[in-house]
Tab-separated table of C-alpha atoms and ligand atoms in Angstrom:
chain	number	residue	atom	x	y	z
A	221	MET	CA	86.139	115.745	83.017
A	222	GLU	CA	88.914	113.953	81.214
A	223	VAL	CA	91.657	112.595	83.457
A	224	LYS	CA	95.006	112.069	81.779
A	225	LEU	CA	96.729	108.907	82.977
A	226	ASN	CA	100.491	109.084	83.425
A	227	LYS	CA	101.492	105.843	85.139
A	228	ALA	CA	104.726	105.418	87.059
A	229	ALA	CA	107.297	103.290	85.231
A	230	PRO	CA	107.083	99.678	86.504
A	231	GLU	CA	110.619	99.791	87.900
A	232	LEU	CA	109.694	102.841	89.991
A	233	LEU	CA	106.656	101.256	91.667
A	234	LYS	CA	107.076	100.880	95.416
A	235	THR	CA	105.979	97.849	97.413
A	236	PRO	CA	103.118	98.601	99.808
A	237	PRO	CA	104.084	97.741	103.414
A	238	ALA	CA	103.410	94.044	104.143
A	239	SER	CA	102.148	94.912	107.616
A	240	MET	CA	100.927	98.240	108.955
A	241	SER	CA	102.129	97.590	112.483
A	242	GLY	CA	104.910	100.026	113.255
A	243	VAL	CA	104.017	102.347	110.353
A	244	VAL	CA	103.532	105.875	111.725
A	245	PHE	CA	100.217	107.500	110.660
A	246	GLY	CA	100.531	109.470	107.425
A	247	THR	CA	104.179	108.785	106.615
A	248	GLN	CA	103.848	106.378	103.654
A	249	PHE	CA	102.289	107.295	100.318
A	250	SER	CA	101.030	105.262	97.378
A	251	ASP	CA	102.505	105.265	93.858
A	252	HIS	CA	100.198	107.838	92.283
A	253	MET	CA	98.409	111.099	92.988
A	254	PHE	CA	95.656	113.083	91.301
A	255	CYS	CA	96.309	116.722	90.365
A	256	MET	CA	94.370	119.438	88.566
A	257	GLU	CA	94.847	123.159	88.195
A	258	TRP	CA	92.557	126.178	88.259
A	259	GLU	CA	93.133	129.541	86.699
A	260	ASP	CA	91.022	132.676	86.396
A	261	GLY	CA	89.066	132.508	83.143
A	262	LYS	CA	89.955	128.853	82.566
A	263	GLY	CA	88.439	127.079	85.564
A	264	TRP	CA	89.650	123.593	86.489
A	265	HIS	CA	91.895	122.003	83.862
A	266	ASN	CA	94.886	119.664	83.421
A	267	ALA	CA	93.293	116.831	85.433
A	268	GLU	CA	95.918	114.125	85.655
A	269	ILE	CA	96.817	111.000	87.593
A	270	LYS	CA	100.597	110.869	87.810
A	271	PRO	CA	103.415	109.381	89.886
A	272	TYR	CA	103.443	110.573	93.519
A	273	GLY	CA	106.228	113.104	93.905
A	274	PRO	CA	107.264	116.679	94.746
A	275	LEU	CA	105.197	119.616	93.497
A	276	LEU	CA	106.813	122.328	91.468
A	277	MET	CA	105.977	125.638	93.110
A	278	GLU	CA	107.722	128.967	93.417
A	279	PRO	CA	108.653	130.226	96.907
A	280	SER	CA	106.281	133.123	96.220
A	281	ALA	CA	103.288	130.747	95.854
A	282	MET	CA	100.566	132.421	97.905
A	283	VAL	CA	99.637	129.435	100.058
A	284	LEU	CA	103.141	129.390	101.541
A	285	HIS	CA	102.623	132.888	102.928
A	286	TYR	CA	98.944	133.394	103.734
A	287	ALA	CA	97.659	129.807	104.008
A	288	GLN	CA	94.800	130.171	101.537
A	289	MET	CA	93.935	126.463	101.374
A	290	ALA	CA	91.452	123.698	102.175
A	291	PHE	CA	91.915	120.032	102.937
A	292	GLU	CA	89.841	116.924	103.639
A	293	GLY	CA	90.364	113.530	105.256
A	294	LEU	CA	88.519	110.342	104.374
A	295	LYS	CA	89.372	106.657	104.051
A	296	ALA	CA	89.101	103.666	101.744
A	297	TYR	CA	88.304	100.384	103.526
A	298	ARG	CA	88.852	96.827	102.383
A	299	THR	CA	85.732	94.874	103.268
A	300	ASP	CA	85.579	91.229	104.351
A	301	SER	CA	84.531	90.280	100.827
A	302	GLY	CA	87.728	91.855	99.437
A	303	GLU	CA	86.109	94.918	97.878
A	304	ASN	CA	87.481	98.444	98.467
A	305	VAL	CA	84.868	100.994	99.539
A	306	LEU	CA	84.490	104.616	100.665
A	307	PHE	CA	82.364	105.985	103.529
A	308	ARG	CA	80.075	108.953	102.675
A	309	PRO	CA	82.688	110.518	100.334
A	310	ARG	CA	80.292	113.110	98.885
A	311	GLU	CA	79.991	114.643	102.345
A	312	ASN	CA	83.747	115.290	102.337
A	313	PHE	CA	83.710	117.050	98.967
A	314	LYS	CA	80.613	119.042	99.932
A	315	ARG	CA	82.390	120.135	103.107
A	316	MET	CA	85.487	120.967	101.061
A	317	ASN	CA	83.304	123.303	98.992
A	318	ARG	CA	82.032	125.004	102.170
A	319	THR	CA	85.653	125.478	103.278
A	320	ALA	CA	86.432	126.737	99.759
A	321	GLN	CA	83.706	129.388	99.981
A	322	ARG	CA	85.059	130.677	103.290
A	323	MET	CA	88.662	130.692	102.056
A	324	CYS	CA	87.814	132.190	98.593
A	325	LEU	CA	88.962	129.048	96.782
A	326	PRO	CA	87.316	127.735	93.608
A	327	GLU	CA	84.703	125.032	94.260
A	328	LEU	CA	84.839	121.488	92.963
A	329	ASP	CA	82.298	119.462	91.038
A	330	VAL	CA	81.542	116.808	93.675
A	331	GLU	CA	80.713	114.017	91.202
A	332	GLU	CA	83.723	114.757	88.990
A	333	VAL	CA	86.281	114.732	91.792
A	334	LEU	CA	84.701	111.625	93.310
A	335	ASP	CA	85.028	109.935	89.950
A	336	ALA	CA	88.690	111.032	89.684
A	337	LEU	CA	89.332	109.750	93.222
A	338	LYS	CA	87.851	106.371	92.284
A	339	GLN	CA	90.106	106.164	89.217
A	340	LEU	CA	93.124	106.886	91.423
A	341	LEU	CA	91.990	104.293	93.969
A	342	ARG	CA	91.467	101.639	91.294
A	343	LEU	CA	94.990	102.243	89.992
A	344	ASP	CA	96.545	102.090	93.499
A	345	SER	CA	94.108	99.494	94.892
A	346	ALA	CA	97.009	97.343	96.147
A	347	TRP	CA	97.717	100.142	98.653
A	348	VAL	CA	94.469	99.572	100.574
A	349	PRO	CA	95.838	97.469	103.449
A	350	HIS	CA	94.214	94.138	104.333
A	351	GLU	CA	94.816	93.724	108.062
A	352	SER	CA	91.894	94.293	110.386
A	353	GLY	CA	91.406	97.953	111.330
A	354	THR	CA	93.755	99.295	108.641
A	355	THR	CA	92.719	101.743	105.915
A	356	LEU	CA	93.999	103.868	103.066
A	357	TYR	CA	93.768	107.465	104.283
A	358	ILE	CA	92.837	109.941	101.516
A	359	ARG	CA	93.964	113.564	101.645
A	360	PRO	CA	92.393	115.943	99.066
A	361	THR	CA	93.908	119.456	99.239
A	362	ILE	CA	93.484	122.789	97.405
A	363	VAL	CA	96.270	125.375	97.612
A	364	ALA	CA	96.702	128.909	96.213
A	365	THR	CA	99.630	128.881	93.773
A	366	GLU	CA	99.760	132.353	92.246
A	367	GLU	CA	103.331	133.675	92.407
A	368	ALA	CA	102.706	136.893	94.332
A	369	ILE	CA	103.207	137.979	97.927
A	370	GLY	CA	100.727	140.850	97.933
A	371	LEU	CA	97.714	139.825	100.039
A	372	LYS	CA	94.736	139.175	97.756
A	373	VAL	CA	92.658	136.327	96.388
A	374	SER	CA	94.926	134.070	94.320
A	375	SER	CA	94.166	133.701	90.616
A	376	LYS	CA	95.702	130.182	90.429
A	377	TYR	CA	95.190	126.995	92.423
A	378	LEU	CA	96.300	123.397	92.579
A	379	PHE	CA	94.031	120.591	93.750
A	380	PHE	CA	95.649	117.267	94.592
A	381	ILE	CA	94.736	113.960	96.224
A	382	ILE	CA	97.351	111.763	97.894
A	383	LEU	CA	96.859	108.331	99.518
A	384	SER	CA	98.491	107.028	102.694
A	385	PRO	CA	98.096	103.477	104.085
A	386	VAL	CA	97.477	103.673	107.845
A	387	GLY	CA	97.294	101.192	110.692
A	388	PRO	CA	94.506	100.928	113.246
A	389	TYR	CA	94.349	104.118	115.299
A	390	TYR	CA	94.486	102.071	118.492
A	391	SER	CA	97.710	100.100	118.345
A	392	GLN	CA	97.111	98.914	121.928
A	393	GLY	CA	93.370	98.329	121.548
A	394	PHE	CA	90.336	100.546	122.025
A	395	ASN	CA	91.628	102.376	125.132
A	396	PRO	CA	90.400	105.605	126.717
A	397	VAL	CA	92.511	108.746	126.360
A	398	LYS	CA	93.071	111.586	128.828
A	399	ILE	CA	92.338	115.074	127.528
A	400	MET	CA	93.053	118.544	128.822
A	401	VAL	CA	90.469	121.324	128.749
A	402	SER	CA	92.253	124.477	127.600
A	403	ASP	CA	91.402	127.646	129.477
A	404	LYS	CA	94.523	129.414	128.219
A	405	TYR	CA	94.148	129.175	124.433
A	406	VAL	CA	91.129	129.200	122.105
A	407	ARG	CA	90.694	127.532	118.709
A	408	ALA	CA	88.032	129.511	116.868
A	409	VAL	CA	85.977	132.667	117.240
A	410	PRO	CA	82.449	133.495	116.040
A	411	GLY	CA	82.757	134.857	112.513
A	412	GLY	CA	86.120	133.135	112.065
A	413	VAL	CA	87.085	129.947	110.243
A	414	GLY	CA	86.427	127.274	112.887
A	415	TYR	CA	84.003	125.342	110.664
A	416	ALA	CA	86.506	125.239	107.795
A	417	LYS	CA	89.045	122.446	107.367
A	418	THR	CA	91.881	124.839	106.612
A	419	GLY	CA	95.526	124.669	107.642
A	420	GLY	CA	95.651	127.770	109.832
A	421	ASN	CA	93.248	126.266	112.373
A	422	TYR	CA	95.724	123.457	113.022
A	423	ALA	CA	98.858	125.617	113.000
A	424	ALA	CA	97.178	127.767	115.654
A	425	SER	CA	96.400	124.754	117.865
A	426	ILE	CA	99.728	122.927	118.012
A	427	LEU	CA	101.176	124.928	120.899
A	428	ALA	CA	98.220	123.999	123.113
A	429	GLU	CA	98.520	120.348	122.005
A	430	LYS	CA	102.244	120.379	122.755
A	431	GLU	CA	101.717	121.779	126.251
A	432	ALA	CA	98.944	119.252	126.937
A	433	LYS	CA	101.223	116.378	125.854
A	434	GLU	CA	103.971	117.598	128.166
A	435	LEU	CA	101.476	117.237	131.016
A	436	GLY	CA	100.465	113.711	129.959
A	437	TYR	CA	97.283	114.467	127.999
A	438	THR	CA	96.855	113.251	124.419
A	439	GLN	CA	94.582	116.047	123.175
A	440	VAL	CA	93.054	119.411	123.998
A	441	LEU	CA	89.343	119.993	124.573
A	442	TRP	CA	88.499	123.493	123.379
A	443	LEU	CA	86.048	125.870	125.006
A	444	ASP	CA	84.258	128.732	123.243
A	445	ALA	CA	86.439	131.799	122.738
A	446	VAL	CA	84.005	134.371	124.154
A	447	GLU	CA	83.093	133.024	127.595
A	448	ARG	CA	85.561	130.096	127.780
A	449	ARG	CA	82.663	128.184	129.190
A	450	TYR	CA	80.932	126.150	126.473
A	451	ILE	CA	82.401	122.920	125.109
A	452	GLU	CA	83.454	123.004	121.452
A	453	GLU	CA	85.514	120.017	120.283
A	454	VAL	CA	88.811	118.121	120.540
A	455	GLY	CA	91.888	118.604	118.275
A	456	ALA	CA	90.580	116.722	115.250
A	457	MET	CA	87.436	115.138	116.675
A	458	ASN	CA	83.986	116.206	117.726
A	459	ILE	CA	82.977	115.414	121.295
A	460	PHE	CA	80.022	113.544	122.780
A	461	PHE	CA	78.739	113.137	126.329
A	462	VAL	CA	76.277	110.636	127.734
A	463	ILE	CA	74.269	112.683	130.251
A	464	ASN	CA	71.382	110.959	132.067
A	465	ASP	CA	71.271	108.380	129.250
A	466	GLU	CA	71.004	111.086	126.595
A	467	ILE	CA	73.703	111.439	123.918
A	468	VAL	CA	74.685	115.079	123.745
A	469	THR	CA	77.129	116.955	121.509
A	470	PRO	CA	77.717	120.702	121.064
A	471	GLN	CA	75.517	122.306	118.429
A	472	LEU	CA	77.201	123.635	115.281
A	473	THR	CA	77.678	127.361	115.715
A	474	GLY	CA	80.281	128.109	113.044
A	475	THR	CA	83.227	127.627	115.393
A	476	ILE	CA	83.111	123.801	115.321
A	477	LEU	CA	84.139	121.520	112.460
A	478	PRO	CA	80.985	119.739	111.234
A	479	GLY	CA	82.289	116.169	111.384
A	480	ILE	CA	80.891	113.429	109.191
A	481	THR	CA	81.473	110.938	111.999
A	482	ARG	CA	79.546	113.306	114.333
A	483	MET	CA	76.647	113.430	111.871
A	484	SER	CA	76.733	109.624	111.509
A	485	VAL	CA	76.672	109.098	115.301
A	486	LEU	CA	73.643	111.412	115.607
A	487	GLU	CA	71.836	109.602	112.771
A	488	LEU	CA	72.612	106.116	114.120
A	489	GLY	CA	71.608	107.083	117.666
A	490	LYS	CA	68.291	108.406	116.385
A	491	MET	CA	67.702	105.228	114.376
A	492	TRP	CA	68.337	103.141	117.504
A	493	GLY	CA	65.696	105.162	119.340
A	494	LEU	CA	68.193	106.737	121.741
A	495	LYS	CA	67.759	110.293	122.938
A	496	VAL	CA	70.244	112.448	121.023
A	497	SER	CA	70.651	116.203	121.019
A	498	ALA	CA	72.984	118.926	119.772
A	499	ARG	CA	72.971	121.835	122.200
A	500	ARG	CA	75.151	124.121	124.292
A	501	ILE	CA	77.036	122.235	127.028
A	502	SER	CA	78.974	124.170	129.641
A	503	ILE	CA	82.146	122.869	131.250
A	504	ASP	CA	80.396	123.300	134.636
A	505	GLU	CA	77.582	120.980	133.555
A	506	VAL	CA	80.164	118.362	132.538
A	507	LEU	CA	82.277	118.630	135.686
A	508	THR	CA	79.234	118.592	137.977
A	509	GLY	CA	77.869	115.609	136.032
A	510	LEU	CA	81.164	113.732	136.330
A	511	LYS	CA	81.099	114.276	140.087
A	512	ASP	CA	77.471	113.307	140.675
A	513	GLY	CA	77.514	110.462	138.151
A	514	SER	CA	74.988	111.887	135.663
A	515	VAL	CA	77.721	112.101	132.986
A	516	THR	CA	78.571	108.442	132.394
A	517	GLU	CA	80.614	108.594	129.180
A	518	VAL	CA	82.675	111.017	127.120
A	519	PHE	CA	83.959	110.125	123.659
A	520	GLY	CA	85.430	111.789	120.587
A	521	ALA	CA	84.243	111.077	117.024
A	522	GLY	CA	86.266	111.606	113.838
A	523	THR	CA	87.458	109.771	110.739
A	524	ALA	CA	90.955	108.965	112.066
A	525	ALA	CA	89.966	107.218	115.316
A	526	VAL	CA	86.246	106.658	114.502
A	527	ILE	CA	85.297	106.728	118.212
A	528	SER	CA	87.789	107.640	120.922
A	529	PRO	CA	86.658	107.038	124.513
A	530	VAL	CA	87.806	109.638	127.047
A	531	GLY	CA	88.814	108.250	130.458
A	532	ALA	CA	89.674	111.495	132.218
A	533	LEU	CA	89.436	115.265	131.778
A	534	SER	CA	91.713	117.839	133.304
A	535	TYR	CA	90.474	121.381	133.950
A	536	LYS	CA	92.348	124.096	135.840
A	537	GLU	CA	94.912	121.543	137.057
A	538	GLU	CA	92.302	119.223	138.523
A	539	GLU	CA	91.663	115.787	137.021
A	540	TYR	CA	88.180	114.327	136.729
A	541	GLN	CA	87.711	110.631	135.960
A	542	VAL	CA	84.927	109.612	133.564
A	543	GLY	CA	82.925	106.724	135.052
A	544	ASN	CA	85.431	104.053	136.072
A	545	GLY	CA	87.931	105.365	133.511
A	546	GLU	CA	87.148	102.571	131.070
A	547	THR	CA	85.420	102.435	127.684
A	548	GLY	CA	81.655	102.704	128.143
A	549	PRO	CA	78.872	100.742	126.399
A	550	VAL	CA	77.625	103.652	124.275
A	551	ALA	CA	81.086	104.430	122.830
A	552	SER	CA	81.648	100.712	122.162
A	553	ARG	CA	78.311	100.343	120.418
A	554	PHE	CA	78.973	103.265	118.061
A	555	TYR	CA	82.508	102.047	117.384
A	556	GLU	CA	81.357	98.508	116.568
A	557	GLN	CA	78.481	99.684	114.402
A	558	LEU	CA	80.407	102.327	112.428
A	559	THR	CA	83.428	100.100	111.754
A	560	GLY	CA	81.029	97.211	111.064
A	561	ILE	CA	79.345	99.251	108.318
A	562	GLN	CA	82.696	100.477	106.935
A	563	TYR	CA	84.199	96.982	106.685
A	564	GLY	CA	80.997	95.394	105.373
A	565	LYS	CA	80.352	93.299	108.497
A	566	GLU	CA	77.069	95.060	109.332
A	567	ALA	CA	74.047	96.074	107.281
A	568	ASP	CA	74.263	99.620	105.861
A	569	PRO	CA	70.773	101.041	106.489
A	570	PHE	CA	71.567	104.544	105.197
A	571	ASP	CA	73.633	103.530	102.121
A	572	TRP	CA	76.718	105.209	103.521
A	573	VAL	CA	79.168	102.851	101.863
A	574	GLU	CA	80.159	103.584	98.268
A	575	SER	CA	81.826	101.103	95.888
A	576	ILE	CA	85.008	102.116	94.134
B	85	PLP	C1	88.249	116.612	110.547
B	85	PLP	C2	87.877	117.137	111.876
B	85	PLP	C3	86.853	116.576	112.676
B	85	PLP	C4	86.173	115.293	112.326
B	85	PLP	O1	85.502	115.284	111.113
B	85	PLP	P1	85.181	113.897	110.404
B	85	PLP	O2	84.469	114.306	109.165
B	85	PLP	O3	84.317	113.129	111.315
B	85	PLP	O4	86.473	113.221	110.163
B	85	PLP	C5	86.498	117.212	113.851
B	85	PLP	N1	87.137	118.321	114.265
B	85	PLP	C6	88.145	118.879	113.561
B	85	PLP	C7	88.793	120.102	114.060
B	85	PLP	C8	88.541	118.295	112.348
B	85	PLP	O5	89.560	118.830	111.664
């Protein structure tokens, strides 16, 4: 694939923030973006790196009405040796293709888009922040652009990648969060789009998140939509429990987003010789375990926060503390090891890190 290079004029280049402290997640963008188009009969074409800026789209563009789209989230890390690297990027583009299949979007050539992403990252390499715990967040997106408001599969699409420098997720350190189990709303149903990283899933969840925040909880823990009994996941993270020294996470049933951090935690745990399993976990098992002490840790896992310890759960207006409410040893170990691999401080036994 040939990528046309249309660089921003030198006088229009922005200065990357000198420090990421105080920068709100996802509000700053680098100088350039990657775009390519797809059209029936033509396939992907017009691949171009160009100055970051507004998209030209008619108000009738299909994505604005029916949300036919897919997105991804991954990061570029600056290692201790000063190199910029990616973490398992092929997994993101493979997952984007699974979302694309579900949403009737055209698929991508994984190696070609990875190569285009690397070209973009080399051009905007100064935007990968240097401070400890900071990263350049990468947002690939596909949207339906056909100018038509009749409901059907679009015949035109735009794929773009934008880059956003972000600070460490934990501005006040690696502290446990309080989450609220939702018994009022559900996120995904069997046969639906829960496993797809597509905008509608998030639009449908913000009311529950807003209500949880009003009650002092940072995120929602979703239960299955049929029985409202089995644990699914948190807003944008998968969830793990340490139950009788075993690391347990819900199995993938089609309603849960198959996280790359989740997969990495399972693979690392196995390598360390820990007991790990993906199975059904009921809310009753968790609450009973929190009371009798057999559930010792709860933590979320996702690209944004890496590992997010949970200090308390609320269910039906009752609050349950996890252990002593502090970060546990298992969550800390995964956090240290994963970030250690990402920043080149630890050996990379599975070759997860990819040079740019
Ligand atoms: C992106 C996402 C995750 C985490 O996936 P990672 O690949 O680990 O970043 C988990 N749940 C939801 C709903 C997500 O959107």
